[in-house]
Amino acid sequence: MRRLAMMLALMSTLGCTSSQPATDGSASPPPSDDAKGPDPSVSATPSPGTRKEPGPPSGNTDKLTRLVGVGEAALLAEFGEPSSTRSFTMGDCCNEFEIELYNTYPPGKGHDAVEIHEYTWAYDGYLLTVWLHDPGKGWEVLNTLLYGDTVEF
């Protein structure tokens, strides 16, 4: 009897109810938040520790052109914190890895002071590098490169 009383007290504390339907005509209690499922009004963006993977490149290298023009906050919300970051100016650019940045900021055209932020995410077998610039409205994606981790530049 003591066990039954303890079980009933525990069930009451945990909010458990009888699996038998109510016979007195009263309505059953509303389902818990867990039983209702996810709230559709809550954003589905990854939490800060979560990283979305873009998937490996289709060849040795590839681009994620859909990211061009995306703001820094949206980029970090989608992919999480990068594995590595660095900043440089176009005056200190470019090796073969960064050569496409010259398409926007050609050398000798007064772009030496333009600051670039480079974010790289490392995944299993491949990497994603994104270059951001501030065209006057905040940091946004300028260019991307998705490449296998054995590719040499």
PDB file of C-alpha atoms in Angstrom:
ATOM      1  CA  MET A   1       0.000   0.000   0.000  1.00  0.00           C
ATOM      2  CA  ARG A   2       2.854   2.334   0.832  1.00  0.00           C
ATOM      3  CA  ARG A   3       4.392   1.688  -2.614  1.00  0.00           C
ATOM      4  CA  LEU A   4       1.106   2.520  -4.320  1.00  0.00           C
ATOM      5  CA  ALA A   5       0.841   5.795  -2.401  1.00  0.00           C
ATOM      6  CA  MET A   6       4.429   6.689  -3.343  1.00  0.00           C
ATOM      7  CA  MET A   7       3.782   5.844  -7.013  1.00  0.00           C
ATOM      8  CA  LEU A   8       0.619   7.945  -7.064  1.00  0.00           C
ATOM      9  CA  ALA A   9       2.443  10.860  -5.421  1.00  0.00           C
ATOM     10  CA  LEU A  10       5.267  10.575  -7.955  1.00  0.00           C
ATOM     11  CA  MET A  11       2.836  10.389 -10.876  1.00  0.00           C
ATOM     12  CA  SER A  12       1.003  13.426  -9.572  1.00  0.00           C
ATOM     13  CA  THR A  13       4.268  15.347  -9.213  1.00  0.00           C
ATOM     14  CA  LEU A  14       5.299  14.446 -12.769  1.00  0.00           C
ATOM     15  CA  GLY A  15       1.918  15.402 -14.151  1.00  0.00           C
ATOM     16  CA  CYS A  16       0.968  11.858 -15.110  1.00  0.00           C
ATOM     17  CA  THR A  17      -2.696  11.092 -15.477  1.00  0.00           C
ATOM     18  CA  SER A  18      -4.656   7.916 -15.768  1.00  0.00           C
ATOM     19  CA  SER A  19      -4.749   6.222 -19.140  1.00  0.00           C
ATOM     20  CA  GLN A  20      -8.434   5.523 -18.508  1.00  0.00           C
ATOM     21  CA  PRO A  21     -10.860   7.980 -20.124  1.00  0.00           C
ATOM     22  CA  ALA A  22     -12.755  10.279 -17.819  1.00  0.00           C
ATOM     23  CA  THR A  23     -16.205   8.901 -17.010  1.00  0.00           C
ATOM     24  CA  ASP A  24     -17.590  11.962 -15.297  1.00  0.00           C
ATOM     25  CA  GLY A  25     -17.863  13.984 -18.543  1.00  0.00           C
ATOM     26  CA  SER A  26     -14.913  16.228 -17.737  1.00  0.00           C
ATOM     27  CA  ALA A  27     -12.549  17.094 -20.547  1.00  0.00           C
ATOM     28  CA  SER A  28      -9.148  15.488 -20.616  1.00  0.00           C
ATOM     29  CA  PRO A  29      -6.186  17.758 -19.867  1.00  0.00           C
ATOM     30  CA  PRO A  30      -4.527  19.524 -22.801  1.00  0.00           C
ATOM     31  CA  PRO A  31      -1.464  17.797 -24.259  1.00  0.00           C
ATOM     32  CA  SER A  32       1.935  18.848 -22.972  1.00  0.00           C
ATOM     33  CA  ASP A  33       4.143  21.097 -25.082  1.00  0.00           C
ATOM     34  CA  ASP A  34       6.253  18.053 -25.989  1.00  0.00           C
ATOM     35  CA  ALA A  35       3.206  16.210 -27.303  1.00  0.00           C
ATOM     36  CA  LYS A  36       2.159  19.163 -29.467  1.00  0.00           C
ATOM     37  CA  GLY A  37       5.354  19.060 -31.510  1.00  0.00           C
ATOM     38  CA  PRO A  38       7.552  21.972 -32.550  1.00  0.00           C
ATOM     39  CA  ASP A  39       6.156  25.469 -32.540  1.00  0.00           C
ATOM     40  CA  PRO A  40       6.072  26.611 -36.197  1.00  0.00           C
ATOM     41  CA  SER A  41       6.630  30.219 -35.149  1.00  0.00           C
ATOM     42  CA  VAL A  42      10.075  29.361 -33.759  1.00  0.00           C
ATOM     43  CA  SER A  43      12.953  29.932 -36.175  1.00  0.00           C
ATOM     44  CA  ALA A  44      14.666  26.841 -37.529  1.00  0.00           C
ATOM     45  CA  THR A  45      18.118  28.432 -37.632  1.00  0.00           C
ATOM     46  CA  PRO A  46      20.868  26.373 -36.062  1.00  0.00           C
ATOM     47  CA  SER A  47      21.904  27.184 -32.522  1.00  0.00           C
ATOM     48  CA  PRO A  48      25.338  28.802 -32.145  1.00  0.00           C
ATOM     49  CA  GLY A  49      27.012  25.423 -31.596  1.00  0.00           C
ATOM     50  CA  THR A  50      25.288  23.813 -34.572  1.00  0.00           C
ATOM     51  CA  ARG A  51      26.928  23.697 -37.979  1.00  0.00           C
ATOM     52  CA  LYS A  52      25.057  23.097 -41.203  1.00  0.00           C
ATOM     53  CA  GLU A  53      27.130  21.296 -43.817  1.00  0.00           C
ATOM     54  CA  PRO A  54      26.897  22.568 -47.393  1.00  0.00           C
ATOM     55  CA  GLY A  55      27.916  19.194 -48.850  1.00  0.00           C
ATOM     56  CA  PRO A  56      31.157  18.420 -50.688  1.00  0.00           C
ATOM     57  CA  PRO A  57      32.135  20.063 -53.984  1.00  0.00           C
ATOM     58  CA  SER A  58      30.934  18.433 -57.207  1.00  0.00           C
ATOM     59  CA  GLY A  59      34.548  18.284 -58.430  1.00  0.00           C
ATOM     60  CA  ASN A  60      37.817  19.354 -56.849  1.00  0.00           C
ATOM     61  CA  THR A  61      36.447  22.868 -56.364  1.00  0.00           C
ATOM     62  CA  ASP A  62      33.018  24.439 -56.485  1.00  0.00           C
ATOM     63  CA  LYS A  63      31.221  27.644 -55.469  1.00  0.00           C
ATOM     64  CA  LEU A  64      28.208  28.425 -53.319  1.00  0.00           C
ATOM     65  CA  THR A  65      26.975  31.365 -55.385  1.00  0.00           C
ATOM     66  CA  ARG A  66      23.720  31.497 -53.396  1.00  0.00           C
ATOM     67  CA  LEU A  67      25.779  32.972 -50.533  1.00  0.00           C
ATOM     68  CA  VAL A  68      27.053  36.006 -52.476  1.00  0.00           C
ATOM     69  CA  GLY A  69      25.504  39.110 -50.904  1.00  0.00           C
ATOM     70  CA  VAL A  70      24.405  37.269 -47.737  1.00  0.00           C
ATOM     71  CA  GLY A  71      25.139  39.219 -44.552  1.00  0.00           C
ATOM     72  CA  GLU A  72      27.642  38.058 -41.953  1.00  0.00           C
ATOM     73  CA  ALA A  73      24.979  37.349 -39.296  1.00  0.00           C
ATOM     74  CA  ALA A  74      22.929  35.164 -41.661  1.00  0.00           C
ATOM     75  CA  LEU A  75      26.078  33.323 -42.756  1.00  0.00           C
ATOM     76  CA  LEU A  76      27.044  32.538 -39.155  1.00  0.00           C
ATOM     77  CA  ALA A  77      23.458  31.554 -38.328  1.00  0.00           C
ATOM     78  CA  GLU A  78      23.527  29.005 -41.154  1.00  0.00           C
ATOM     79  CA  PHE A  79      26.991  27.517 -40.719  1.00  0.00           C
ATOM     80  CA  GLY A  80      27.930  28.326 -37.110  1.00  0.00           C
ATOM     81  CA  GLU A  81      31.303  29.645 -36.047  1.00  0.00           C
ATOM     82  CA  PRO A  82      34.046  29.078 -38.648  1.00  0.00           C
ATOM     83  CA  SER A  83      36.966  26.751 -37.971  1.00  0.00           C
ATOM     84  CA  SER A  84      39.385  29.577 -38.795  1.00  0.00           C
ATOM     85  CA  THR A  85      39.286  33.271 -39.655  1.00  0.00           C
ATOM     86  CA  ARG A  86      41.716  35.866 -40.918  1.00  0.00           C
ATOM     87  CA  SER A  87      41.567  39.439 -42.143  1.00  0.00           C
ATOM     88  CA  PHE A  88      43.719  41.164 -44.734  1.00  0.00           C
ATOM     89  CA  THR A  89      43.614  44.124 -47.092  1.00  0.00           C
ATOM     90  CA  MET A  90      43.542  43.880 -50.861  1.00  0.00           C
ATOM     91  CA  GLY A  91      47.025  45.425 -50.826  1.00  0.00           C
ATOM     92  CA  ASP A  92      48.194  42.154 -49.201  1.00  0.00           C
ATOM     93  CA  CYS A  93      46.184  39.963 -51.570  1.00  0.00           C
ATOM     94  CA  CYS A  94      46.267  37.666 -53.608  1.00  0.00           C
ATOM     95  CA  ASN A  95      47.709  34.233 -54.102  1.00  0.00           C
ATOM     96  CA  GLU A  96      46.116  31.615 -56.369  1.00  0.00           C
ATOM     97  CA  PHE A  97      43.654  30.715 -53.613  1.00  0.00           C
ATOM     98  CA  GLU A  98      42.273  34.277 -53.422  1.00  0.00           C
ATOM     99  CA  ILE A  99      42.779  35.307 -57.070  1.00  0.00           C
ATOM    100  CA  GLU A 100      39.064  35.749 -57.846  1.00  0.00           C
ATOM    101  CA  LEU A 101      38.891  38.655 -55.397  1.00  0.00           C
ATOM    102  CA  TYR A 102      40.665  40.657 -58.118  1.00  0.00           C
ATOM    103  CA  ASN A 103      37.459  40.433 -60.194  1.00  0.00           C
ATOM    104  CA  THR A 104      35.844  42.866 -57.741  1.00  0.00           C
ATOM    105  CA  TYR A 105      38.937  44.712 -56.527  1.00  0.00           C
ATOM    106  CA  PRO A 106      41.548  44.753 -59.338  1.00  0.00           C
ATOM    107  CA  PRO A 107      45.122  45.656 -58.358  1.00  0.00           C
ATOM    108  CA  GLY A 108      46.373  49.163 -59.082  1.00  0.00           C
ATOM    109  CA  LYS A 109      42.859  50.634 -59.065  1.00  0.00           C
ATOM    110  CA  GLY A 110      42.876  52.205 -55.585  1.00  0.00           C
ATOM    111  CA  HIS A 111      41.566  49.170 -53.695  1.00  0.00           C
ATOM    112  CA  ASP A 112      44.647  48.457 -51.563  1.00  0.00           C
ATOM    113  CA  ALA A 113      42.958  49.569 -48.307  1.00  0.00           C
ATOM    114  CA  VAL A 114      39.814  47.445 -48.802  1.00  0.00           C
ATOM    115  CA  GLU A 115      39.527  45.022 -45.881  1.00  0.00           C
ATOM    116  CA  ILE A 116      38.563  41.396 -46.485  1.00  0.00           C
ATOM    117  CA  HIS A 117      37.481  38.856 -43.867  1.00  0.00           C
ATOM    118  CA  GLU A 118      38.126  35.212 -44.676  1.00  0.00           C
ATOM    119  CA  TYR A 119      36.107  32.510 -42.878  1.00  0.00           C
ATOM    120  CA  THR A 120      36.829  28.803 -43.354  1.00  0.00           C
ATOM    121  CA  TRP A 121      34.745  25.865 -42.164  1.00  0.00           C
ATOM    122  CA  ALA A 122      36.377  22.422 -42.150  1.00  0.00           C
ATOM    123  CA  TYR A 123      34.177  19.387 -42.770  1.00  0.00           C
ATOM    124  CA  ASP A 124      34.902  15.706 -43.291  1.00  0.00           C
ATOM    125  CA  GLY A 125      36.908  15.635 -46.536  1.00  0.00           C
ATOM    126  CA  TYR A 126      36.291  19.196 -47.703  1.00  0.00           C
ATOM    127  CA  LEU A 127      36.369  22.867 -46.718  1.00  0.00           C
ATOM    128  CA  LEU A 128      34.277  25.960 -47.340  1.00  0.00           C
ATOM    129  CA  THR A 129      36.020  29.339 -47.489  1.00  0.00           C
ATOM    130  CA  VAL A 130      33.989  32.532 -47.684  1.00  0.00           C
ATOM    131  CA  TRP A 131      35.380  36.025 -48.249  1.00  0.00           C
ATOM    132  CA  LEU A 132      33.413  38.983 -46.904  1.00  0.00           C
ATOM    133  CA  HIS A 133      33.716  42.695 -47.609  1.00  0.00           C
ATOM    134  CA  ASP A 134      31.877  45.776 -46.413  1.00  0.00           C
ATOM    135  CA  PRO A 135      30.482  47.655 -49.417  1.00  0.00           C
ATOM    136  CA  GLY A 136      29.114  50.343 -47.083  1.00  0.00           C
ATOM    137  CA  LYS A 137      26.072  48.522 -45.730  1.00  0.00           C
ATOM    138  CA  GLY A 138      27.741  45.966 -43.468  1.00  0.00           C
ATOM    139  CA  TRP A 139      29.796  42.815 -43.947  1.00  0.00           C
ATOM    140  CA  GLU A 140      28.490  40.524 -46.677  1.00  0.00           C
ATOM    141  CA  VAL A 141      29.731  37.584 -48.731  1.00  0.00           C
ATOM    142  CA  LEU A 142      31.886  38.604 -51.696  1.00  0.00           C
ATOM    143  CA  ASN A 143      33.018  35.179 -52.915  1.00  0.00           C
ATOM    144  CA  THR A 144      33.070  31.516 -51.902  1.00  0.00           C
ATOM    145  CA  LEU A 145      35.126  28.421 -52.559  1.00  0.00           C
ATOM    146  CA  LEU A 146      34.167  24.854 -51.705  1.00  0.00           C
ATOM    147  CA  TYR A 147      37.073  22.440 -52.149  1.00  0.00           C
ATOM    148  CA  GLY A 148      38.366  19.013 -51.221  1.00  0.00           C
ATOM    149  CA  ASP A 149      40.811  18.929 -48.338  1.00  0.00           C
ATOM    150  CA  THR A 150      43.502  17.451 -50.625  1.00  0.00           C
ATOM    151  CA  VAL A 151      43.322  20.273 -53.202  1.00  0.00           C
ATOM    152  CA  GLU A 152      46.490  22.379 -53.402  1.00  0.00           C
ATOM    153  CA  PHE A 153      46.521  25.995 -54.538  1.00  0.00           C
TER     154      PHE A 153
END
